[in-house]
Tab-separated table of C-alpha atoms and ligand atoms in Angstrom:
chain	number	residue	atom	x	y	z
A	20	MET	CA	-2.597	-2.514	-18.614
A	21	SER	CA	0.252	-3.193	-15.844
A	22	ARG	CA	-0.049	-2.507	-12.160
A	23	LYS	CA	3.096	-1.567	-10.367
A	24	PRO	CA	2.944	-4.598	-7.997
A	25	LEU	CA	2.788	-3.855	-3.747
A	26	ILE	CA	3.959	-5.545	-1.386
A	27	ALA	CA	2.480	-4.238	2.020
A	28	GLY	CA	3.676	-5.312	5.690
A	29	ASN	CA	0.609	-4.947	8.623
A	30	TRP	CA	2.271	-5.686	11.785
A	31	LYS	CA	-0.707	-5.536	13.792
A	32	MET	CA	0.296	-5.184	17.312
A	33	ASN	CA	3.776	-5.943	17.531
A	34	ASN	CA	6.579	-4.275	16.951
A	35	THR	CA	7.497	-1.731	19.497
A	36	LYS	CA	9.425	1.697	18.913
A	37	THR	CA	12.417	-0.089	19.340
A	38	GLU	CA	11.762	-3.100	17.183
A	39	THR	CA	10.546	-0.815	14.679
A	40	ILE	CA	13.851	1.147	14.323
A	41	LYS	CA	15.665	-2.230	14.425
A	42	PHE	CA	13.605	-3.575	11.996
A	43	LEU	CA	14.172	-0.465	9.786
A	44	ASP	CA	17.843	0.135	10.318
A	45	SER	CA	18.131	-3.403	8.893
A	46	PHE	CA	15.771	-3.248	6.096
A	47	LEU	CA	16.190	0.015	4.668
A	48	PRO	CA	19.507	-0.013	3.072
A	49	LYS	CA	18.787	-3.153	1.653
A	50	ALA	CA	15.394	-2.141	0.194
A	51	LYS	CA	16.261	0.268	-2.302
A	52	GLY	CA	15.696	0.462	-6.062
A	53	LEU	CA	13.436	-2.239	-6.019
A	54	SER	CA	11.030	-2.328	-8.155
A	55	VAL	CA	7.963	-2.526	-6.040
A	56	ASP	CA	5.984	-0.371	-4.860
A	57	ILE	CA	6.500	-1.042	-0.393
A	58	VAL	CA	4.535	0.050	2.329
A	59	ILE	CA	5.096	-1.120	6.230
A	60	CYS	CA	2.232	-0.213	8.735
A	61	PRO	CA	3.472	-0.254	12.319
A	62	PRO	CA	0.972	0.491	14.895
A	63	PHE	CA	0.174	4.045	15.930
A	64	THR	CA	3.144	4.171	18.633
A	65	ASN	CA	5.906	3.902	15.856
A	66	LEU	CA	4.578	5.912	12.784
A	67	PHE	CA	6.536	9.680	13.652
A	68	ALA	CA	9.836	7.338	14.524
A	69	ALA	CA	9.058	5.358	11.537
A	70	ALA	CA	8.258	8.323	9.078
A	71	GLU	CA	11.320	10.241	10.557
A	72	LYS	CA	13.668	6.995	9.320
A	73	LEU	CA	12.025	6.332	5.763
A	74	GLU	CA	12.351	9.840	5.271
A	75	GLY	CA	14.267	10.444	1.186
A	76	THR	CA	13.345	6.712	1.275
A	77	ASP	CA	10.853	4.810	-1.676
A	78	VAL	CA	9.703	2.970	1.195
A	79	LYS	CA	5.900	4.473	1.890
A	80	LEU	CA	4.405	4.201	5.590
A	81	GLY	CA	0.657	3.085	5.942
A	82	ALA	CA	-1.549	3.241	9.575
A	83	GLN	CA	-3.904	0.026	10.093
A	84	ASN	CA	-7.087	2.359	10.825
A	85	MET	CA	-8.219	5.169	11.281
A	86	HIS	CA	-11.623	7.322	12.295
A	87	TRP	CA	-13.572	9.035	9.987
A	88	GLU	CA	-13.892	12.130	12.198
A	89	ASP	CA	-10.954	14.780	12.000
A	90	LYS	CA	-11.080	15.370	15.614
A	91	GLY	CA	-14.007	15.056	18.568
A	92	ALA	CA	-14.567	13.011	21.317
A	93	PHE	CA	-13.929	9.792	20.303
A	94	THR	CA	-11.394	7.961	22.742
A	95	GLY	CA	-8.716	6.149	21.652
A	96	GLU	CA	-8.956	7.272	18.209
A	97	VAL	CA	-6.957	8.828	15.695
A	98	SER	CA	-7.970	11.165	12.953
A	99	PRO	CA	-6.928	11.173	9.420
A	100	VAL	CA	-5.636	14.667	9.948
A	101	MET	CA	-2.932	13.097	12.788
A	102	LEU	CA	-1.923	10.751	10.213
A	103	LYS	CA	-1.434	13.218	7.272
A	104	GLU	CA	0.682	15.285	9.885
A	105	ILE	CA	2.812	12.366	10.714
A	106	PRO	CA	3.033	11.721	7.355
A	107	CYS	CA	1.156	8.040	6.897
A	108	ASP	CA	0.660	7.692	2.875
A	109	TYR	CA	-1.702	4.707	3.260
A	110	VAL	CA	-4.479	3.267	5.701
A	111	ILE	CA	-5.416	-0.627	6.107
A	112	ILE	CA	-9.330	-0.049	6.320
A	113	GLY	CA	-11.877	-2.555	7.314
A	114	HIS	CA	-9.185	-5.393	7.776
A	115	SER	CA	-11.194	-8.626	9.285
A	116	GLU	CA	-9.841	-8.057	12.648
A	117	ARG	CA	-11.280	-4.273	12.803
A	118	ARG	CA	-14.457	-5.985	11.873
A	119	GLN	CA	-14.596	-9.349	13.786
A	120	TYR	CA	-13.268	-7.579	17.182
A	121	PHE	CA	-14.110	-3.796	16.792
A	122	ALA	CA	-17.211	-3.880	15.369
A	123	GLU	CA	-16.212	-1.970	12.221
A	124	THR	CA	-19.337	-2.637	9.267
A	125	ASP	CA	-19.506	-2.180	5.747
A	126	GLU	CA	-20.582	1.251	6.332
A	127	THR	CA	-18.666	2.285	8.860
A	128	VAL	CA	-15.683	0.980	6.110
A	129	ASN	CA	-17.469	3.144	3.566
A	130	LYS	CA	-16.971	6.422	5.790
A	131	LYS	CA	-12.903	5.413	6.513
A	132	ILE	CA	-12.682	5.229	3.054
A	133	LYS	CA	-14.480	8.378	2.343
A	134	SER	CA	-12.512	10.686	4.721
A	135	ALA	CA	-9.270	8.639	3.920
A	136	LEU	CA	-9.116	10.010	0.191
A	137	GLN	CA	-10.299	13.483	1.125
A	138	HIS	CA	-7.010	13.916	3.603
A	139	ASP	CA	-5.443	12.459	0.512
A	140	LEU	CA	-4.431	9.185	2.417
A	141	LEU	CA	-4.216	5.780	-0.034
A	142	PRO	CA	-6.806	3.638	1.689
A	143	ILE	CA	-6.140	-0.331	1.499
A	144	VAL	CA	-9.738	-1.989	1.664
A	145	CYS	CA	-9.452	-5.466	3.258
A	146	VAL	CA	-12.393	-7.780	2.107
A	147	GLY	CA	-12.696	-11.616	2.932
A	148	GLU	CA	-14.946	-14.239	4.248
A	149	SER	CA	-14.772	-16.574	7.114
A	150	LEU	CA	-14.552	-20.467	6.833
A	151	ASP	CA	-18.178	-21.214	7.088
A	152	GLN	CA	-19.205	-18.708	4.592
A	153	ARG	CA	-16.762	-20.830	1.876
A	154	GLU	CA	-18.034	-24.053	3.078
A	155	GLU	CA	-21.858	-22.885	2.553
A	156	GLY	CA	-20.493	-21.574	-1.045
A	157	ILE	CA	-21.820	-18.034	-0.818
A	158	THR	CA	-18.209	-16.202	-0.759
A	159	MET	CA	-18.681	-14.293	-3.880
A	160	SER	CA	-21.377	-13.235	-3.210
A	161	TRP	CA	-20.396	-11.864	0.271
A	162	ILE	CA	-17.362	-10.077	-1.076
A	163	MET	CA	-19.349	-8.504	-3.824
A	164	SER	CA	-21.649	-6.982	-1.096
A	165	GLN	CA	-18.298	-5.978	0.487
A	166	VAL	CA	-17.069	-4.142	-2.130
A	167	GLU	CA	-20.263	-2.347	-3.332
A	168	ASN	CA	-21.276	-0.928	0.185
A	169	ALA	CA	-17.141	-0.011	-0.035
A	170	LEU	CA	-17.465	1.893	-2.892
A	171	LYS	CA	-21.336	3.281	-2.180
A	172	ASP	CA	-21.012	7.187	-3.397
A	173	ILE	CA	-17.219	7.059	-4.257
A	174	PRO	CA	-16.714	9.088	-7.638
A	175	SER	CA	-14.803	6.861	-10.438
A	176	GLN	CA	-11.984	9.861	-10.135
A	177	GLU	CA	-10.561	8.573	-6.922
A	178	LEU	CA	-11.105	4.760	-7.917
A	179	GLU	CA	-7.014	4.969	-8.692
A	180	LYS	CA	-5.845	5.700	-4.917
A	181	ILE	CA	-8.009	2.838	-3.016
A	182	VAL	CA	-6.259	-0.701	-3.437
A	183	PHE	CA	-8.464	-3.494	-2.068
A	184	ALA	CA	-7.135	-6.481	-0.193
A	185	TYR	CA	-8.752	-10.049	-0.761
A	186	GLU	CA	-7.861	-11.952	2.722
A	187	PRO	CA	-9.982	-14.998	3.272
A	188	ILE	CA	-10.426	-14.796	6.912
A	189	TRP	CA	-9.180	-18.368	7.460
A	190	ALA	CA	-6.312	-18.156	5.930
A	191	ILE	CA	-4.951	-15.070	8.331
A	192	GLY	CA	-2.353	-16.177	10.267
A	193	THR	CA	-3.508	-19.452	10.076
A	194	GLY	CA	-0.650	-20.773	7.630
A	195	LYS	CA	-3.634	-22.055	5.788
A	196	THR	CA	-3.032	-20.123	1.862
A	197	ALA	CA	-5.895	-19.834	-0.373
A	198	SER	CA	-4.391	-21.341	-3.278
A	199	ALA	CA	-3.346	-19.139	-5.936
A	200	SER	CA	-5.956	-20.074	-8.567
A	201	ASP	CA	-8.578	-19.588	-5.759
A	202	ALA	CA	-7.348	-16.403	-4.840
A	203	GLN	CA	-6.652	-15.170	-8.768
A	204	GLU	CA	-10.385	-16.377	-8.830
A	205	VAL	CA	-12.276	-14.140	-5.830
A	206	ILE	CA	-9.594	-11.335	-7.254
A	207	SER	CA	-10.621	-11.317	-10.872
A	208	ALA	CA	-14.089	-11.485	-9.541
A	209	ILE	CA	-13.335	-7.996	-8.089
A	210	ARG	CA	-11.872	-6.765	-10.648
A	211	LYS	CA	-15.583	-6.982	-12.576
A	212	LYS	CA	-17.502	-5.640	-9.841
A	213	ILE	CA	-15.448	-2.742	-10.373
A	214	ALA	CA	-15.832	-2.391	-14.140
A	215	GLU	CA	-19.571	-3.030	-13.577
A	216	LEU	CA	-19.962	-0.411	-10.824
A	217	TYR	CA	-17.772	1.817	-12.793
A	218	CYS	CA	-16.136	1.424	-16.114
A	219	SER	CA	-13.656	-1.349	-17.076
A	220	ASP	CA	-11.201	1.134	-17.657
A	221	THR	CA	-10.959	2.265	-14.193
A	222	ALA	CA	-10.965	-1.327	-13.140
A	223	GLU	CA	-7.624	-2.485	-14.461
A	224	LYS	CA	-6.356	0.506	-12.644
A	225	VAL	CA	-7.006	-0.494	-9.360
A	226	ARG	CA	-4.261	-2.767	-7.825
A	227	ILE	CA	-5.725	-5.547	-5.405
A	228	LEU	CA	-3.983	-7.377	-2.746
A	229	TYR	CA	-3.988	-10.509	-2.243
A	230	GLY	CA	-3.413	-11.500	2.208
A	231	GLY	CA	-3.625	-14.412	4.047
A	232	SER	CA	0.013	-16.290	5.206
A	233	VAL	CA	1.397	-15.356	2.434
A	234	LYS	CA	5.308	-16.589	2.771
A	235	PRO	CA	8.508	-15.996	0.325
A	236	GLU	CA	7.904	-19.532	-0.019
A	237	ASN	CA	4.450	-19.356	-1.699
A	238	ILE	CA	4.380	-15.376	-3.197
A	239	LYS	CA	5.589	-16.092	-6.769
A	240	GLU	CA	3.232	-18.144	-7.160
A	241	LEU	CA	0.467	-15.997	-6.206
A	242	MET	CA	1.910	-13.203	-8.175
A	243	GLN	CA	1.905	-15.080	-11.682
A	244	GLU	CA	-1.871	-15.127	-11.451
A	245	ALA	CA	-3.133	-12.146	-13.547
A	246	ASP	CA	-5.036	-10.045	-11.547
A	247	ILE	CA	-3.072	-10.271	-8.009
A	248	ASP	CA	-0.990	-7.122	-7.655
A	249	GLY	CA	0.605	-8.133	-4.695
A	250	ALA	CA	0.507	-8.854	-1.485
A	251	LEU	CA	-0.536	-7.921	2.743
A	252	VAL	CA	1.214	-9.391	4.522
A	253	GLY	CA	1.262	-10.110	8.253
A	254	GLY	CA	3.617	-12.627	9.855
A	255	ALA	CA	6.164	-13.052	7.140
A	256	SER	CA	6.414	-8.726	7.333
A	257	LEU	CA	7.817	-8.561	11.311
A	258	LYS	CA	11.222	-9.930	10.393
A	259	PRO	CA	13.802	-8.056	8.006
A	260	ASP	CA	14.954	-10.369	5.823
A	261	SER	CA	11.442	-12.417	5.307
A	262	PHE	CA	9.717	-9.104	4.038
A	263	TYR	CA	12.878	-8.617	2.373
A	264	ALA	CA	12.560	-11.991	0.563
A	265	LEU	CA	9.127	-10.811	-0.467
A	266	CYS	CA	9.861	-7.483	-1.673
A	267	THR	CA	12.160	-9.250	-4.004
A	268	PHE	CA	9.611	-11.531	-5.094
A	269	ASN	CA	10.616	-10.747	-9.252
A	270	LEU	CA	13.940	-10.736	-8.794
B	7	PGA	P1	-0.895	-13.130	8.065
B	7	PGA	O1	-1.851	-11.975	8.159
B	7	PGA	O2	-0.023	-12.614	6.276
B	7	PGA	O3	-0.412	-13.032	8.982
B	7	PGA	O4	-1.437	-14.501	7.750
B	7	PGA	C1	-2.359	-11.288	6.741
B	7	PGA	C2	-3.136	-10.019	7.678
B	7	PGA	O5	-3.803	-10.286	8.040
B	7	PGA	O6	-3.290	-8.975	6.917
Protein backbone atom coordinates (compact mmCIF):
# COMPACT_ATOMS: atom_id res chain seq x y z
CA MET A 1 0.00 0.00 0.00
CA SER A 2 1.54 3.28 -0.94
CA ARG A 3 0.33 6.36 0.82
CA LYS A 4 1.08 9.76 -0.71
CA PRO A 5 3.35 11.80 1.57
CA LEU A 6 1.81 14.87 3.14
CA ILE A 7 3.76 17.87 4.37
CA ALA A 8 1.69 20.30 6.45
CA GLY A 9 2.89 23.67 7.70
CA ASN A 10 1.37 24.71 11.02
CA TRP A 11 2.11 28.41 11.28
CA LYS A 12 0.60 28.73 14.76
CA MET A 13 0.22 32.42 15.73
CA ASN A 14 2.77 33.62 13.18
CA ASN A 15 2.61 35.61 9.95
CA THR A 16 0.31 38.56 9.31
CA LYS A 17 -1.83 38.78 6.18
CA THR A 18 0.92 40.75 4.43
CA GLU A 19 3.52 38.16 5.42
CA THR A 20 1.22 35.35 4.29
CA ILE A 21 0.87 36.85 0.82
CA LYS A 22 4.62 37.42 0.64
CA PHE A 23 5.27 33.79 1.64
CA LEU A 24 2.88 32.43 -0.98
CA ASP A 25 4.21 34.72 -3.74
CA SER A 26 7.63 33.25 -3.12
CA PHE A 27 6.62 29.62 -2.41
CA LEU A 28 3.88 28.87 -4.95
CA PRO A 29 5.79 29.35 -8.22
CA LYS A 30 8.37 26.78 -7.03
CA ALA A 31 5.85 24.34 -5.60
CA LYS A 32 4.33 23.22 -8.88
CA GLY A 33 4.09 19.55 -9.81
CA LEU A 34 5.61 18.17 -6.61
CA SER A 35 4.87 14.55 -5.76
CA VAL A 36 3.73 15.23 -2.20
CA ASP A 37 0.52 16.70 -0.83
CA ILE A 38 1.15 20.12 0.68
CA VAL A 39 -1.03 21.88 3.23
CA ILE A 40 -0.53 25.34 4.70
CA CYS A 41 -2.30 26.23 7.94
CA PRO A 42 -2.12 29.99 8.59
CA PRO A 43 -3.98 31.84 11.36
CA PHE A 44 -7.75 32.33 10.82
CA THR A 45 -7.34 35.98 9.84
CA ASN A 46 -5.23 35.03 6.81
CA LEU A 47 -7.31 32.16 5.46
CA PHE A 48 -9.27 34.19 2.89
CA ALA A 49 -6.16 35.87 1.51
CA ALA A 50 -4.36 32.52 1.37
CA ALA A 51 -7.33 30.82 -0.32
CA GLU A 52 -7.28 33.44 -3.08
CA LYS A 53 -3.60 32.82 -3.71
CA LEU A 54 -4.00 29.02 -3.61
CA GLU A 55 -6.84 28.90 -6.12
CA GLY A 56 -5.81 26.83 -9.11
CA THR A 57 -2.71 25.41 -7.36
CA ASP A 58 -2.21 21.97 -5.83
CA VAL A 59 -1.40 23.41 -2.40
CA LYS A 60 -4.21 22.89 0.09
CA LEU A 61 -5.41 25.16 2.86
CA GLY A 62 -5.93 24.16 6.47
CA ALA A 63 -7.16 25.87 9.63
CA GLN A 64 -5.47 25.33 12.99
CA ASN A 65 -8.62 24.69 15.01
CA MET A 66 -12.42 24.90 14.87
CA HIS A 67 -15.47 24.58 17.09
CA TRP A 68 -17.67 21.52 16.63
CA GLU A 69 -20.94 23.47 16.40
CA ASP A 70 -22.10 25.07 13.13
CA LYS A 71 -22.95 28.39 14.80
CA GLY A 72 -24.04 29.91 18.09
CA ALA A 73 -23.03 31.81 21.19
CA PHE A 74 -19.36 30.77 21.35
CA THR A 75 -17.46 34.06 21.50
CA GLY A 76 -14.11 33.91 19.76
CA GLU A 77 -14.73 30.60 18.03
CA VAL A 78 -14.87 29.67 14.34
CA SER A 79 -17.19 27.02 12.92
CA PRO A 80 -16.67 24.29 10.31
CA VAL A 81 -19.29 25.94 8.08
CA MET A 82 -17.22 29.13 8.08
CA LEU A 83 -14.02 27.23 7.26
CA LYS A 84 -15.67 25.31 4.45
CA GLU A 85 -16.90 28.52 2.83
CA ILE A 86 -13.38 30.00 2.62
CA PRO A 87 -12.72 27.19 1.36
CA CYS A 88 -10.46 25.23 3.70
CA ASP A 89 -9.66 21.60 2.93
CA TYR A 90 -8.06 20.53 6.20
CA VAL A 91 -8.26 21.42 9.87
CA ILE A 92 -5.75 20.62 12.62
CA ILE A 93 -7.52 19.14 15.63
CA GLY A 94 -6.23 18.59 19.16
CA HIS A 95 -2.77 20.12 18.77
CA SER A 96 -0.92 19.76 22.08
CA GLU A 97 -0.87 23.56 22.46
CA ARG A 98 -4.69 23.55 22.22
CA ARG A 99 -4.86 20.73 24.76
CA GLN A 100 -2.36 22.42 27.08
CA TYR A 101 -3.40 26.10 26.94
CA PHE A 102 -7.02 25.93 25.83
CA ALA A 103 -8.29 22.96 27.80
CA GLU A 104 -9.07 20.70 24.86
CA THR A 105 -9.77 17.14 25.89
CA ASP A 106 -10.04 13.80 24.14
CA GLU A 107 -13.80 14.32 24.25
CA THR A 108 -13.77 17.71 22.48
CA VAL A 109 -11.23 16.35 20.01
CA ASN A 110 -13.64 13.53 19.15
CA LYS A 111 -16.53 15.99 18.73
CA LYS A 112 -14.42 18.19 16.46
CA ILE A 113 -13.31 15.27 14.29
CA LYS A 114 -16.91 14.14 13.79
CA SER A 115 -17.99 17.67 12.96
CA ALA A 116 -15.09 18.22 10.52
CA LEU A 117 -15.96 14.99 8.70
CA GLN A 118 -19.61 15.97 8.50
CA HIS A 119 -18.57 19.21 6.84
CA ASP A 120 -16.16 17.57 4.46
CA LEU A 121 -13.05 19.00 6.13
CA LEU A 122 -10.12 16.60 6.48
CA PRO A 123 -8.96 16.48 10.11
CA ILE A 124 -5.28 16.35 11.04
CA VAL A 125 -5.55 14.85 14.51
CA CYS A 126 -2.62 15.42 16.86
CA VAL A 127 -1.55 13.06 19.61
CA GLY A 128 1.60 13.08 21.71
CA GLU A 129 3.13 12.45 25.11
CA SER A 130 4.87 14.82 27.51
CA LEU A 131 8.47 14.36 28.65
CA ASP A 132 7.24 13.15 32.06
CA GLN A 133 5.06 10.53 30.41
CA ARG A 134 7.93 9.35 28.23
CA GLU A 135 10.24 9.11 31.23
CA GLU A 136 7.58 7.23 33.19
CA GLY A 137 7.39 4.71 30.33
CA ILE A 138 3.71 5.31 29.60
CA THR A 139 4.10 6.75 26.08
CA MET A 140 2.42 3.85 24.29
CA SER A 141 -0.58 3.48 26.60
CA TRP A 142 -1.13 7.27 26.58
CA ILE A 143 -0.99 7.60 22.79
CA MET A 144 -3.17 4.55 22.24
CA SER A 145 -5.84 5.92 24.54
CA GLN A 146 -5.69 9.31 22.75
CA VAL A 147 -6.17 7.49 19.42
CA GLU A 148 -8.99 5.31 20.69
CA ASN A 149 -10.83 8.26 22.26
CA ALA A 150 -10.36 10.38 19.13
CA LEU A 151 -11.96 7.67 17.01
CA LYS A 152 -14.90 6.91 19.29
CA ASP A 153 -18.04 6.24 17.19
CA ILE A 154 -16.35 7.15 13.91
CA PRO A 155 -17.34 4.66 11.18
CA SER A 156 -14.64 2.88 9.20
CA GLN A 157 -15.60 4.44 5.86
CA GLU A 158 -14.55 7.83 7.31
CA LEU A 159 -11.09 6.70 8.40
CA GLU A 160 -9.37 7.30 5.09
CA LYS A 161 -10.15 11.00 5.42
CA ILE A 162 -8.42 11.31 8.78
CA VAL A 163 -4.73 12.15 9.05
CA PHE A 164 -2.98 11.52 12.36
CA ALA A 165 0.06 13.44 13.53
CA TYR A 166 2.25 11.98 16.25
CA GLU A 167 3.89 14.94 17.95
CA PRO A 168 5.83 14.23 21.15
CA ILE A 169 5.28 17.40 23.19
CA TRP A 170 8.91 17.50 24.29
CA ALA A 171 10.00 17.69 20.64
CA ILE A 172 7.78 20.63 19.64
CA GLY A 173 9.72 23.84 19.08
CA THR A 174 12.61 22.56 21.17
CA GLY A 175 15.00 21.47 18.45
CA LYS A 176 14.85 17.96 19.94
CA THR A 177 13.47 15.52 17.39
CA ALA A 178 12.41 12.02 18.29
CA SER A 179 14.82 9.64 16.58
CA ALA A 180 13.40 8.25 13.36
CA SER A 181 13.19 4.81 14.93
CA ASP A 182 11.39 6.11 18.07
CA ALA A 183 8.90 7.97 15.86
CA GLN A 184 8.44 4.85 13.71
CA GLU A 185 7.84 2.73 16.80
CA VAL A 186 4.98 4.93 18.03
CA ILE A 187 3.54 5.53 14.57
CA SER A 188 3.49 1.83 13.69
CA ALA A 189 1.77 1.18 17.04
CA ILE A 190 -0.86 3.78 16.11
CA ARG A 191 -1.41 1.95 12.82
CA LYS A 192 -1.76 -1.36 14.67
CA LYS A 193 -4.25 0.25 17.03
CA ILE A 194 -6.33 1.45 14.06
CA ALA A 195 -6.16 -2.07 12.60
CA GLU A 196 -7.38 -3.46 15.91
CA LEU A 197 -10.24 -0.93 16.12
CA TYR A 198 -11.21 -1.32 12.43
CA CYS A 199 -9.24 -3.62 10.14
CA SER A 200 -5.76 -3.74 8.63
CA ASP A 201 -6.97 -2.58 5.20
CA THR A 202 -8.34 0.59 6.77
CA ALA A 203 -5.22 1.10 8.87
CA GLU A 204 -3.00 0.81 5.80
CA LYS A 205 -4.86 3.70 4.17
CA VAL A 206 -4.58 6.20 7.03
CA ARG A 207 -1.75 8.69 6.75
CA ILE A 208 0.22 9.23 9.94
CA LEU A 209 2.62 12.15 10.16
CA TYR A 210 5.44 12.91 12.56
CA GLY A 211 5.76 16.38 14.07
CA GLY A 212 8.26 17.99 16.42
CA SER A 213 11.30 19.97 15.23
CA VAL A 214 11.15 18.60 11.69
CA LYS A 215 13.66 20.46 9.52
CA PRO A 216 15.13 20.07 6.02
CA GLU A 217 18.12 18.37 7.71
CA ASN A 218 16.17 15.57 9.39
CA ILE A 219 13.12 14.96 7.19
CA LYS A 220 14.79 12.41 4.88
CA GLU A 221 15.70 10.11 7.70
CA LEU A 222 12.19 10.29 9.17
CA MET A 223 10.56 9.66 5.80
CA GLN A 224 12.61 6.52 5.27
CA GLU A 225 10.63 4.80 8.01
CA ALA A 226 7.88 2.52 6.73
CA ASP A 227 4.97 4.02 8.63
CA ILE A 228 5.85 7.73 8.61
CA ASP A 229 3.78 9.32 5.86
CA GLY A 230 4.80 12.94 6.19
CA ALA A 231 5.37 15.77 8.62
CA LEU A 232 3.47 18.42 10.53
CA VAL A 233 5.94 21.27 10.71
CA GLY A 234 5.89 24.41 12.84
CA GLY A 235 9.04 26.58 12.88
CA ALA A 236 10.58 25.31 9.64
CA SER A 237 7.34 25.95 7.71
CA LEU A 238 7.49 29.71 8.28
CA LYS A 239 10.08 30.51 5.63
CA PRO A 240 9.37 29.69 1.97
CA ASP A 241 12.86 28.27 1.39
CA SER A 242 12.87 25.83 4.28
CA PHE A 243 9.26 24.80 3.64
CA TYR A 244 10.12 24.20 0.00
CA ALA A 245 13.13 22.11 1.06
CA LEU A 246 10.80 20.02 3.25
CA CYS A 247 8.32 19.53 0.40
CA THR A 248 11.11 18.34 -1.90
CA PHE A 249 12.74 15.90 0.53
CA ASN A 250 12.34 13.15 -2.05
CA LEU A 251 13.91 14.94 -5.01
P1 LIG B 1 7.83 22.55 15.43
O1 LIG B 1 6.23 22.44 15.69
O2 LIG B 1 8.08 21.99 14.04
O3 LIG B 1 8.13 24.01 15.55
O4 LIG B 1 8.49 21.72 16.47
C1 LIG B 1 5.50 21.32 15.24
C2 LIG B 1 4.06 21.46 15.64
O5 LIG B 1 3.78 21.93 16.75
O6 LIG B 1 3.14 21.12 14.87
